[in-house]
């Protein structure tokens, strides 16, 4: 028997809605043929696919990172503004293609407004310059009578775009990056870029590229950044991608431990540096690229098909962000359309992959405060570790509406029972139970069978202080329960 004990008064931290952010890059068919499809009957007069807009809105992503990714380290933002037919096509070296620049800053902002999300732009800290970076901030946010502000106005945008979130570079720790940087080089570059960008607009928030490769120098990278730029950095960005390439289900499910270890270690360094350097400003973590990478027999890689087990692993990552709500204040699912994405388009419509459903359920049901809960029960062995709890759980409270949300991933290949004990207060009235499961962990959604994995709503009638459920094998259950 599995038990989850919840006390709605035992709060961890406010949950930032920005943990349900997304990321779109000029890569593969994410932008062209995904978000933006000039001439498509599914696009509006600006070329933005309206079926994509509708699907993204269901994910309720409050923030969207753009334009890369590796792409940004060779990007000239000025190429992507102004009359489209005058924009230069450029050789693109991150993904070895040609970038037409028909979609750029202003089109991205338009897309953001349509999906009701806040833009988060990353500047080129690869082969770009701090001049370009500060000019981009001025083009987007400026209000003075400068040439760049007049240019934005001439391009049709009288009001500033008011882009608040700015990343300086991308994955600068990796040799795959144009303009990879040593820890010292990046700490220095971030300090100067950030200084100028904040001089242009003091209200912006800066995101520093901390680690993506988790190489031996990642602690040193973080330390140098905080030592040199603790007065400028608002978020320290980390990335990870995971997959089940060894085709070992329980090893894949055991990745919860890796997420915990990494977040706990990052929190430790932040706490140590804050104490040691007397940093008084809040500095948070942004997991601004995260996801599973599909490895299913139906096709893997960036345009592969996600299976149910990938959806479980995405839910486990969201649980980790909720449990670390005190430090993780932003996370961006990488990516949103066509490239390692919950949404896949083709000219006549789109498909929602398995990973769409947990993200939608979490984003729609999560409350504004993360809770510190206790759970216990059946265990499994995976990834060389024994005694791992088959359930992976997180909880939130919507303080205004007094609704408790519980996010339960059953990693067992068997069904199991769970009792939720409310340690204070009582359940009042009917709740909602959203279940995402499927015939086996390898099942995928296809255009021929689009709902092999989807959210199913079941009735839920708790007793005063208790609710008992049967969880499906390899499934995600999201409970929404009114409490008094
Ligand atoms: O999301 C795909 C790529 O993965 C991004 O461009 C890069 O930042 C990461 O390595």
CSV table of C-alpha atoms and ligand atoms in Angstrom, one decimal:
chain,number,residue,atom,x,y,z
A,1,UNK,CA,0.0,0.0,0.0
A,2,UNK,CA,1.2,3.5,-0.9
A,3,UNK,CA,0.5,6.5,1.3
A,4,UNK,CA,0.8,10.2,0.6
A,5,UNK,CA,0.5,12.5,3.6
A,6,UNK,CA,-0.4,16.1,2.9
A,7,UNK,CA,-0.7,19.1,5.2
A,8,UNK,CA,-1.9,22.2,3.2
A,9,UNK,CA,-0.3,24.4,5.8
A,10,UNK,CA,3.1,22.9,5.2
A,11,UNK,CA,4.3,25.1,2.4
A,12,UNK,CA,7.6,24.9,0.7
A,13,UNK,CA,7.7,28.0,-1.4
A,14,UNK,CA,5.7,30.0,-3.9
A,15,UNK,CA,5.6,28.1,-7.2
A,16,UNK,CA,6.6,30.3,-10.1
A,17,UNK,CA,4.3,29.8,-13.1
A,18,UNK,CA,7.4,30.3,-15.2
A,19,UNK,CA,8.3,26.7,-14.6
A,20,UNK,CA,5.7,25.9,-17.3
A,21,UNK,CA,7.7,27.9,-19.9
A,22,UNK,CA,8.6,26.8,-23.4
A,23,UNK,CA,11.4,27.2,-25.9
A,24,UNK,CA,11.4,27.6,-29.7
A,25,UNK,CA,14.4,27.7,-31.9
A,26,UNK,CA,15.3,28.2,-35.5
A,27,UNK,CA,15.9,24.5,-35.8
A,28,UNK,CA,14.3,21.9,-38.1
A,29,UNK,CA,10.6,22.6,-38.6
A,30,UNK,CA,10.1,24.4,-35.3
A,31,UNK,CA,9.7,27.9,-36.8
A,32,UNK,CA,9.2,27.3,-40.5
A,33,UNK,CA,6.5,24.8,-41.2
A,34,UNK,CA,5.7,24.8,-37.4
A,35,UNK,CA,4.8,28.1,-35.8
A,36,UNK,CA,5.2,30.0,-39.1
A,37,UNK,CA,3.8,28.7,-42.4
A,38,UNK,CA,3.4,31.4,-45.0
A,39,UNK,CA,0.7,30.5,-47.5
A,40,UNK,CA,-0.8,27.7,-45.3
A,41,UNK,CA,-4.6,27.7,-45.1
A,42,UNK,CA,-4.1,27.1,-41.4
A,43,UNK,CA,-2.1,30.3,-40.9
A,44,UNK,CA,-3.4,33.8,-40.3
A,45,UNK,CA,-2.5,36.8,-42.6
A,46,UNK,CA,0.9,37.1,-40.7
A,47,UNK,CA,1.8,33.4,-41.5
A,48,UNK,CA,1.2,32.2,-37.9
A,49,UNK,CA,-0.4,28.8,-37.8
A,50,UNK,CA,-3.6,29.1,-35.8
A,51,UNK,CA,-3.9,25.4,-35.0
A,52,UNK,CA,-0.5,25.7,-33.4
A,53,UNK,CA,-1.6,28.8,-31.5
A,54,UNK,CA,-4.6,26.9,-30.2
A,55,UNK,CA,-2.6,23.9,-29.1
A,56,UNK,CA,0.1,26.1,-27.4
A,57,UNK,CA,-2.6,28.0,-25.5
A,58,UNK,CA,-3.8,24.7,-24.0
A,59,UNK,CA,-0.3,24.3,-22.5
A,60,UNK,CA,-0.6,27.7,-20.8
A,61,UNK,CA,3.0,28.5,-21.2
A,62,UNK,CA,3.7,31.9,-19.4
A,63,UNK,CA,7.1,32.4,-20.9
A,64,UNK,CA,8.8,31.4,-24.2
A,65,UNK,CA,12.5,31.4,-24.9
A,66,UNK,CA,13.8,32.3,-28.4
A,67,UNK,CA,15.6,32.2,-30.9
A,68,UNK,CA,18.0,29.5,-29.6
A,69,UNK,CA,19.6,27.3,-28.6
A,70,UNK,CA,22.8,26.7,-30.5
A,71,UNK,CA,21.3,28.8,-33.3
A,72,UNK,CA,21.6,32.0,-31.3
A,73,UNK,CA,25.4,31.8,-31.2
A,74,UNK,CA,25.6,32.7,-34.9
A,75,UNK,CA,22.4,34.9,-35.1
A,76,UNK,CA,22.3,38.5,-36.2
A,77,UNK,CA,19.0,39.8,-34.9
A,78,UNK,CA,19.1,42.7,-37.4
A,79,UNK,CA,18.8,40.3,-40.2
A,80,UNK,CA,15.3,39.3,-39.0
A,81,UNK,CA,13.6,42.7,-39.0
A,82,UNK,CA,12.1,45.0,-41.6
A,83,UNK,CA,10.5,44.2,-45.0
A,84,UNK,CA,10.7,40.4,-45.4
A,85,UNK,CA,11.8,40.4,-49.0
A,86,UNK,CA,14.7,42.6,-48.1
A,87,UNK,CA,16.0,40.3,-45.3
A,88,UNK,CA,19.2,38.5,-46.1
A,89,UNK,CA,19.4,34.7,-46.2
A,90,UNK,CA,22.4,33.5,-44.2
A,91,UNK,CA,24.5,30.4,-43.9
A,92,UNK,CA,23.5,28.9,-40.5
A,93,UNK,CA,26.3,27.0,-38.8
A,94,UNK,CA,24.7,25.5,-35.7
A,95,UNK,CA,22.5,23.2,-37.8
A,96,UNK,CA,24.2,23.6,-41.2
A,97,UNK,CA,21.3,25.1,-43.1
A,98,UNK,CA,20.3,28.4,-44.6
A,99,UNK,CA,18.3,30.9,-42.5
A,100,UNK,CA,15.9,32.9,-44.5
A,101,UNK,CA,15.2,35.4,-41.7
A,102,UNK,CA,11.6,35.7,-42.7
A,103,UNK,CA,10.6,35.1,-39.1
A,104,UNK,CA,12.4,37.3,-36.6
A,105,UNK,CA,12.0,39.4,-33.5
A,106,UNK,CA,8.7,41.1,-34.4
A,107,UNK,CA,7.1,38.0,-35.7
A,108,UNK,CA,8.1,36.2,-32.5
A,109,UNK,CA,6.6,38.9,-30.4
A,110,UNK,CA,3.4,38.7,-32.4
A,111,UNK,CA,3.3,34.9,-31.8
A,112,UNK,CA,3.9,35.4,-28.1
A,113,UNK,CA,0.9,37.8,-27.9
A,114,UNK,CA,-1.3,35.3,-29.7
A,115,UNK,CA,-0.4,32.5,-27.3
A,116,UNK,CA,-0.5,34.8,-24.3
A,117,UNK,CA,3.1,34.2,-23.3
A,118,UNK,CA,5.9,36.5,-22.2
A,119,UNK,CA,8.9,36.6,-24.5
A,120,UNK,CA,12.4,35.6,-23.3
A,121,UNK,CA,15.1,36.5,-25.8
A,122,UNK,CA,18.6,35.0,-25.8
A,123,UNK,CA,21.4,37.2,-27.2
A,124,UNK,CA,24.3,36.0,-29.3
A,125,UNK,CA,27.3,35.6,-27.0
A,126,UNK,CA,29.0,33.3,-29.5
A,127,UNK,CA,30.2,35.1,-32.6
A,128,UNK,CA,28.1,38.2,-31.7
A,129,UNK,CA,29.0,41.4,-29.7
A,130,UNK,CA,27.8,43.3,-26.7
A,131,UNK,CA,26.9,46.1,-29.1
A,132,UNK,CA,24.4,43.9,-30.9
A,133,UNK,CA,23.1,42.7,-27.5
A,134,UNK,CA,22.5,46.2,-26.1
A,135,UNK,CA,21.0,47.3,-29.5
A,136,UNK,CA,18.5,44.5,-29.4
A,137,UNK,CA,17.4,45.5,-25.9
A,138,UNK,CA,17.0,49.1,-27.2
A,139,UNK,CA,15.1,48.0,-30.3
A,140,UNK,CA,12.7,46.0,-28.2
A,141,UNK,CA,12.3,48.1,-25.1
A,142,UNK,CA,13.4,51.6,-26.0
A,143,UNK,CA,11.1,54.7,-25.8
A,144,UNK,CA,13.6,57.5,-26.5
A,145,UNK,CA,13.8,59.1,-30.0
A,146,UNK,CA,16.7,57.0,-31.1
A,147,UNK,CA,17.4,55.5,-34.5
A,148,UNK,CA,16.7,52.0,-33.2
A,149,UNK,CA,13.4,53.0,-31.6
A,150,UNK,CA,12.4,54.8,-34.8
A,151,UNK,CA,13.3,51.7,-36.8
A,152,UNK,CA,11.0,49.6,-34.6
A,153,UNK,CA,8.2,52.1,-35.2
A,154,UNK,CA,8.8,52.1,-38.9
A,155,UNK,CA,8.5,48.3,-38.8
A,156,UNK,CA,5.0,48.7,-37.4
A,157,UNK,CA,5.6,48.6,-33.6
A,158,UNK,CA,4.9,51.9,-32.0
A,159,UNK,CA,4.8,50.5,-28.5
A,160,UNK,CA,7.9,48.9,-27.1
A,161,UNK,CA,7.8,45.1,-27.0
A,162,UNK,CA,8.8,45.2,-23.3
A,163,UNK,CA,10.9,42.1,-23.3
A,164,UNK,CA,11.8,41.6,-19.6
A,165,UNK,CA,13.8,38.3,-19.7
A,166,UNK,CA,17.1,38.2,-21.5
A,167,UNK,CA,19.6,35.3,-21.7
A,168,UNK,CA,23.3,36.0,-22.4
A,169,UNK,CA,24.4,33.2,-24.7
A,170,UNK,CA,23.6,29.5,-24.8
A,171,UNK,CA,25.4,26.4,-23.6
A,172,UNK,CA,28.7,28.3,-23.7
A,173,UNK,CA,30.3,25.3,-21.9
A,174,UNK,CA,30.1,23.0,-24.9
A,175,UNK,CA,32.5,22.5,-27.8
A,176,UNK,CA,29.5,22.3,-30.0
A,177,UNK,CA,28.8,25.9,-29.4
A,178,UNK,CA,30.0,28.7,-31.7
A,179,UNK,CA,32.2,30.8,-29.5
A,180,UNK,CA,32.4,28.3,-26.6
A,181,UNK,CA,33.9,29.9,-23.6
A,182,UNK,CA,36.1,28.9,-20.6
A,183,UNK,CA,34.6,29.7,-17.2
A,184,UNK,CA,36.7,32.8,-17.0
A,185,UNK,CA,35.8,34.0,-20.5
A,186,UNK,CA,32.1,33.6,-19.9
A,187,UNK,CA,32.1,35.2,-16.5
A,188,UNK,CA,33.8,38.2,-18.0
A,189,UNK,CA,31.6,38.3,-21.1
A,190,UNK,CA,28.4,38.0,-19.1
A,191,UNK,CA,29.5,40.8,-16.8
A,192,UNK,CA,30.1,43.2,-19.6
A,193,UNK,CA,27.1,42.2,-21.7
A,194,UNK,CA,24.9,42.2,-18.7
A,195,UNK,CA,26.1,45.6,-17.6
A,196,UNK,CA,25.4,47.2,-20.9
A,197,UNK,CA,22.1,45.5,-21.4
A,198,UNK,CA,20.9,46.7,-17.9
A,199,UNK,CA,22.2,50.2,-18.6
A,200,UNK,CA,19.8,50.3,-21.6
A,201,UNK,CA,16.9,48.9,-19.6
A,202,UNK,CA,17.5,48.5,-15.8
A,203,UNK,CA,14.2,46.6,-15.5
A,204,UNK,CA,15.3,43.6,-17.5
A,205,UNK,CA,16.1,40.2,-15.8
A,206,UNK,CA,19.3,38.5,-16.9
A,207,UNK,CA,19.8,34.8,-17.3
A,208,UNK,CA,23.4,33.5,-17.3
A,209,UNK,CA,24.3,30.3,-19.1
A,210,UNK,CA,25.7,28.1,-16.3
A,211,UNK,CA,25.9,24.5,-17.4
A,212,UNK,CA,24.5,22.1,-20.0
A,213,UNK,CA,27.3,19.5,-20.4
A,214,UNK,CA,27.7,19.0,-16.6
A,215,UNK,CA,31.4,18.8,-17.3
A,216,UNK,CA,34.0,18.9,-14.5
A,217,UNK,CA,34.1,22.6,-14.5
A,218,UNK,CA,30.5,23.3,-13.8
A,219,UNK,CA,31.0,24.2,-10.2
A,220,UNK,CA,33.8,26.5,-11.1
A,221,UNK,CA,31.6,28.1,-13.8
A,222,UNK,CA,28.9,28.8,-11.3
A,223,UNK,CA,31.3,30.1,-8.7
A,224,UNK,CA,33.0,32.5,-11.1
A,225,UNK,CA,29.8,33.8,-12.4
A,226,UNK,CA,28.4,34.5,-9.0
A,227,UNK,CA,31.7,36.1,-7.8
A,228,UNK,CA,32.0,38.4,-10.7
A,229,UNK,CA,28.4,39.1,-11.7
A,230,UNK,CA,26.4,38.4,-8.5
A,231,UNK,CA,25.2,42.0,-8.8
A,232,UNK,CA,23.8,41.4,-12.3
A,233,UNK,CA,22.6,37.8,-12.7
A,234,UNK,CA,19.0,37.1,-11.9
A,235,UNK,CA,18.8,33.5,-13.1
A,236,UNK,CA,21.5,30.8,-13.4
A,237,UNK,CA,20.5,28.6,-16.4
A,238,UNK,CA,21.1,24.9,-16.5
A,239,UNK,CA,20.1,22.4,-19.2
A,240,UNK,CA,19.5,18.7,-19.5
A,241,UNK,CA,18.1,16.2,-21.9
A,242,UNK,CA,17.5,12.5,-21.1
A,243,UNK,CA,16.5,9.5,-23.0
A,244,UNK,CA,16.1,5.7,-22.8
A,245,UNK,CA,18.6,4.7,-25.4
A,246,UNK,CA,19.6,1.6,-23.3
A,247,UNK,CA,16.0,0.5,-23.5
A,248,UNK,CA,15.9,-0.1,-19.7
A,249,UNK,CA,12.5,1.1,-18.4
A,250,UNK,CA,13.4,1.1,-14.7
A,251,UNK,CA,16.7,2.8,-15.3
A,252,UNK,CA,14.8,5.5,-17.2
A,253,UNK,CA,12.4,5.9,-14.3
A,254,UNK,CA,15.3,6.2,-11.8
A,255,UNK,CA,16.4,9.4,-13.5
A,256,UNK,CA,14.4,11.2,-10.8
A,257,UNK,CA,17.5,10.8,-8.7
A,258,UNK,CA,19.7,12.6,-11.2
A,259,UNK,CA,17.3,15.5,-11.3
A,260,UNK,CA,17.2,15.7,-7.5
A,261,UNK,CA,21.0,15.5,-7.3
A,262,UNK,CA,21.6,18.2,-9.8
A,263,UNK,CA,19.0,20.6,-8.4
A,264,UNK,CA,20.2,20.0,-4.9
A,265,UNK,CA,23.8,20.6,-5.8
A,266,UNK,CA,23.0,23.8,-7.7
A,267,UNK,CA,21.0,25.0,-4.8
A,268,UNK,CA,23.9,24.3,-2.5
A,269,UNK,CA,26.3,26.3,-4.6
A,270,UNK,CA,23.9,29.2,-4.8
A,271,UNK,CA,23.4,29.1,-1.0
A,272,UNK,CA,27.1,28.9,-0.3
A,273,UNK,CA,28.0,31.8,-2.7
A,274,UNK,CA,25.2,33.9,-1.3
A,275,UNK,CA,26.6,33.4,2.2
A,276,UNK,CA,30.2,33.7,1.3
A,277,UNK,CA,29.8,36.8,-0.9
A,278,UNK,CA,26.9,38.3,1.1
A,279,UNK,CA,24.8,38.4,-2.1
A,280,UNK,CA,21.5,39.9,-1.0
A,281,UNK,CA,19.7,39.9,-4.4
A,282,UNK,CA,17.6,36.9,-5.1
A,283,UNK,CA,19.3,34.6,-7.7
A,284,UNK,CA,17.3,31.7,-9.0
A,285,UNK,CA,17.7,28.6,-11.2
A,286,UNK,CA,16.2,28.5,-14.7
A,287,UNK,CA,16.2,25.1,-16.3
A,288,UNK,CA,15.7,26.8,-19.6
A,289,UNK,CA,16.1,23.7,-21.7
A,290,UNK,CA,14.8,20.4,-20.4
A,291,UNK,CA,13.0,17.4,-21.9
A,292,UNK,CA,13.2,13.7,-22.8
A,293,UNK,CA,14.5,12.9,-26.2
A,294,UNK,CA,12.5,10.2,-27.9
A,295,UNK,CA,14.1,6.9,-28.6
A,296,UNK,CA,11.1,4.8,-29.6
A,297,UNK,CA,11.0,2.2,-32.3
A,298,UNK,CA,8.7,4.6,-34.2
A,299,UNK,CA,11.6,6.9,-34.6
A,300,UNK,CA,13.9,8.8,-32.3
A,301,UNK,CA,15.9,12.0,-32.4
A,302,UNK,CA,14.7,15.6,-32.7
A,303,UNK,CA,11.7,14.7,-34.9
A,304,UNK,CA,11.0,11.3,-33.3
A,305,UNK,CA,7.8,10.0,-31.7
A,306,UNK,CA,7.4,10.2,-27.9
A,307,UNK,CA,6.2,7.2,-26.1
A,308,UNK,CA,4.3,7.0,-22.8
A,309,UNK,CA,7.5,6.3,-20.9
A,310,UNK,CA,8.8,9.7,-22.1
A,311,UNK,CA,5.6,11.3,-20.8
A,312,UNK,CA,6.2,9.8,-17.4
A,313,UNK,CA,9.8,11.1,-17.4
A,314,UNK,CA,8.6,14.6,-18.3
A,315,UNK,CA,6.1,14.4,-15.5
A,316,UNK,CA,8.9,13.3,-13.1
A,317,UNK,CA,10.9,16.4,-14.2
A,318,UNK,CA,7.9,18.7,-13.5
A,319,UNK,CA,7.6,17.1,-10.1
A,320,UNK,CA,11.2,17.9,-9.4
A,321,UNK,CA,10.6,21.6,-10.4
A,322,UNK,CA,7.6,21.7,-8.0
A,323,UNK,CA,9.6,20.1,-5.2
A,324,UNK,CA,12.4,22.6,-5.7
A,325,UNK,CA,10.0,25.6,-6.1
A,326,UNK,CA,12.2,27.7,-3.8
A,327,UNK,CA,15.0,27.8,-6.3
A,328,UNK,CA,13.7,26.8,-9.7
A,329,UNK,CA,11.8,29.9,-10.8
A,330,UNK,CA,11.8,29.2,-14.5
A,331,UNK,CA,11.9,26.1,-16.7
A,332,UNK,CA,11.4,25.9,-20.5
A,333,UNK,CA,10.3,22.7,-22.2
A,334,UNK,CA,12.6,22.2,-25.2
A,335,UNK,CA,11.0,22.6,-27.6
A,336,UNK,CA,7.4,23.3,-28.3
A,337,UNK,CA,6.7,22.5,-32.0
A,338,UNK,CA,8.1,19.8,-34.3
A,339,UNK,CA,11.6,19.6,-32.7
A,340,UNK,CA,11.6,17.3,-29.6
A,341,UNK,CA,8.1,18.7,-29.1
A,342,UNK,CA,4.7,18.0,-27.7
A,343,UNK,CA,3.1,19.4,-31.0
A,344,UNK,CA,3.9,18.0,-34.4
A,345,UNK,CA,2.5,19.7,-37.5
A,346,UNK,CA,2.0,18.6,-41.1
A,347,UNK,CA,0.4,20.8,-43.8
A,348,UNK,CA,-3.1,19.7,-43.1
A,349,UNK,CA,-3.1,19.6,-39.2
A,350,UNK,CA,-1.3,18.6,-36.1
A,351,UNK,CA,-0.7,15.8,-33.7
A,352,UNK,CA,-0.4,16.0,-29.9
A,353,UNK,CA,2.4,13.7,-28.8
A,354,UNK,CA,2.3,11.8,-25.5
A,355,UNK,CA,4.3,14.5,-23.6
A,356,UNK,CA,1.7,17.1,-24.4
A,357,UNK,CA,-0.7,15.7,-21.9
A,358,UNK,CA,1.2,15.7,-18.6
A,359,UNK,CA,2.4,19.2,-19.4
A,360,UNK,CA,-1.1,20.4,-20.1
A,361,UNK,CA,-2.5,18.8,-16.9
A,362,UNK,CA,0.3,20.1,-14.7
A,363,UNK,CA,0.2,23.6,-16.1
A,364,UNK,CA,-3.5,23.8,-15.9
A,365,UNK,CA,-3.9,22.3,-12.4
A,366,UNK,CA,-0.9,23.6,-10.5
A,367,UNK,CA,-1.6,26.1,-7.7
A,368,UNK,CA,0.6,29.0,-6.6
A,369,UNK,CA,2.3,27.4,-3.7
A,370,UNK,CA,4.4,24.2,-3.6
A,371,UNK,CA,3.8,21.9,-0.6
A,372,UNK,CA,6.2,19.8,1.4
A,373,UNK,CA,4.6,16.3,1.4
A,374,UNK,CA,5.6,12.9,2.6
A,375,UNK,CA,5.0,9.6,0.8
A,376,UNK,CA,5.9,6.0,1.2
A,377,UNK,CA,5.2,2.6,-0.1
A,378,UNK,CA,6.3,0.1,-2.8
A,379,UNK,CA,9.8,0.4,-4.2
A,380,UNK,CA,11.7,-0.6,-7.3
A,381,UNK,CA,15.3,-1.0,-8.4
A,382,UNK,CA,16.7,0.9,-11.4
A,383,UNK,CA,19.8,2.6,-12.6
A,384,UNK,CA,21.9,0.7,-10.0
A,385,UNK,CA,19.8,1.9,-7.1
A,386,UNK,CA,17.5,0.0,-4.9
A,387,UNK,CA,14.6,1.2,-2.7
A,388,UNK,CA,13.3,3.9,-5.0
A,389,UNK,CA,9.7,4.6,-4.4
A,390,UNK,CA,7.5,3.5,-7.3
A,391,UNK,CA,5.5,6.7,-6.9
A,392,UNK,CA,7.0,10.1,-7.7
A,393,UNK,CA,4.9,12.8,-6.2
A,394,UNK,CA,4.6,16.6,-5.9
A,395,UNK,CA,1.8,18.8,-4.6
A,396,UNK,CA,0.6,22.4,-4.8
A,397,UNK,CA,-2.1,24.5,-3.3
A,398,UNK,CA,-4.1,27.2,-4.9
A,399,UNK,CA,-4.3,29.4,-1.9
A,400,UNK,CA,-7.1,31.6,-3.1
A,401,UNK,CA,-9.4,28.8,-4.4
A,402,UNK,CA,-8.2,26.4,-1.6
A,403,UNK,CA,-7.6,23.7,-4.2
A,404,UNK,CA,-5.0,21.0,-3.6
A,405,UNK,CA,-3.3,19.6,-6.7
A,406,UNK,CA,-1.4,16.3,-6.4
A,407,UNK,CA,0.8,15.0,-9.2
A,408,UNK,CA,1.5,11.3,-8.9
A,409,UNK,CA,3.6,9.3,-11.4
A,410,UNK,CA,3.2,5.5,-10.9
A,411,UNK,CA,6.5,4.1,-12.3
A,412,UNK,CA,5.5,0.5,-11.6
A,413,UNK,CA,4.6,-1.7,-14.5
A,414,UNK,CA,1.8,-2.9,-12.3
A,415,UNK,CA,-1.2,-1.0,-11.0
A,416,UNK,CA,-1.2,-0.1,-7.3
A,417,UNK,CA,-3.3,1.5,-4.6
A,418,UNK,CA,-2.6,4.8,-2.9
A,419,UNK,CA,-4.2,6.5,0.0
A,420,UNK,CA,-4.0,10.3,0.3
A,421,UNK,CA,-4.2,11.4,3.9
A,422,UNK,CA,-5.0,15.0,4.6
A,423,UNK,CA,-3.1,15.8,7.8
A,424,UNK,CA,-5.0,19.1,8.5
A,425,UNK,CA,-8.4,20.3,7.3
A,426,UNK,CA,-10.7,18.2,5.2
A,427,UNK,CA,-11.7,17.6,1.6
A,428,UNK,CA,-14.9,19.3,0.6
A,429,UNK,CA,-16.9,18.1,-2.3
A,430,UNK,CA,-16.0,16.4,-5.5
A,431,UNK,CA,-12.6,16.6,-7.0
A,432,UNK,CA,-11.1,15.9,-10.4
A,433,UNK,CA,-8.9,13.0,-11.4
A,434,UNK,CA,-7.0,13.3,-14.6
A,435,UNK,CA,-5.2,10.1,-15.7
A,436,UNK,CA,-2.6,9.8,-18.5
A,437,UNK,CA,-1.8,6.2,-19.3
A,438,UNK,CA,-1.7,3.7,-22.1
A,439,UNK,CA,-1.5,0.1,-23.1
A,440,UNK,CA,2.3,-0.2,-22.5
A,441,UNK,CA,5.2,2.2,-21.8
A,442,UNK,CA,6.2,2.2,-25.5
A,443,UNK,CA,2.9,3.3,-26.9
A,444,UNK,CA,3.1,6.5,-29.1
A,445,UNK,CA,0.5,8.8,-30.7
A,446,UNK,CA,0.5,8.8,-34.5
A,447,UNK,CA,-1.6,10.6,-37.1
A,448,UNK,CA,-3.3,7.2,-37.6
A,449,UNK,CA,-3.9,6.6,-33.9
A,450,UNK,CA,-3.7,10.1,-32.3
A,451,UNK,CA,-5.2,9.4,-28.9
A,452,UNK,CA,-3.3,6.2,-27.9
A,453,UNK,CA,-2.1,8.3,-25.0
A,454,UNK,CA,-4.4,11.2,-23.8
A,455,UNK,CA,-5.9,12.6,-20.6
A,456,UNK,CA,-8.9,10.8,-19.3
A,457,UNK,CA,-11.0,12.4,-16.6
A,458,UNK,CA,-12.5,10.2,-13.9
A,459,UNK,CA,-14.8,11.0,-11.0
A,460,UNK,CA,-13.3,11.6,-7.6
A,461,UNK,CA,-15.2,11.7,-4.4
A,462,UNK,CA,-13.0,12.0,-1.3
A,463,UNK,CA,-14.1,11.2,2.2
A,464,UNK,CA,-13.5,13.9,4.9
A,465,UNK,CA,-9.8,13.4,5.3
A,466,UNK,CA,-8.9,10.7,2.9
A,467,UNK,CA,-9.0,9.6,-0.7
A,468,UNK,CA,-8.1,6.1,-1.9
A,469,UNK,CA,-7.4,5.4,-5.5
A,470,UNK,CA,-6.2,2.6,-7.8
A,471,UNK,CA,-3.4,3.9,-10.0
A,472,UNK,CA,-3.0,2.4,-13.5
A,473,UNK,CA,0.3,0.8,-14.3
A,474,UNK,CA,2.9,3.3,-15.8
A,475,UNK,CA,0.6,6.2,-15.5
A,476,UNK,CA,0.4,9.8,-14.4
A,477,UNK,CA,-2.5,10.9,-12.2
A,478,UNK,CA,-3.3,14.5,-11.4
A,479,UNK,CA,-5.8,15.2,-8.6
A,480,UNK,CA,-7.5,18.4,-8.0
A,481,UNK,CA,-9.3,18.5,-4.6
A,482,UNK,CA,-11.1,21.3,-2.9
A,483,UNK,CA,-10.0,21.6,0.8
A,484,UNK,CA,-11.2,23.5,3.8
B,1,LIG,O1,17.1,22.0,-28.2
B,1,LIG,C1,18.0,21.6,-29.1
B,1,LIG,C2,19.4,22.0,-28.8
B,1,LIG,O2,19.9,21.4,-27.6
B,1,LIG,C3,19.6,23.5,-28.5
B,1,LIG,O3,19.8,24.2,-29.6
B,1,LIG,C4,20.8,23.5,-27.6
B,1,LIG,O4,20.9,24.6,-26.8
B,1,LIG,C5,20.8,22.1,-26.9
B,1,LIG,O5,22.0,21.5,-27.1
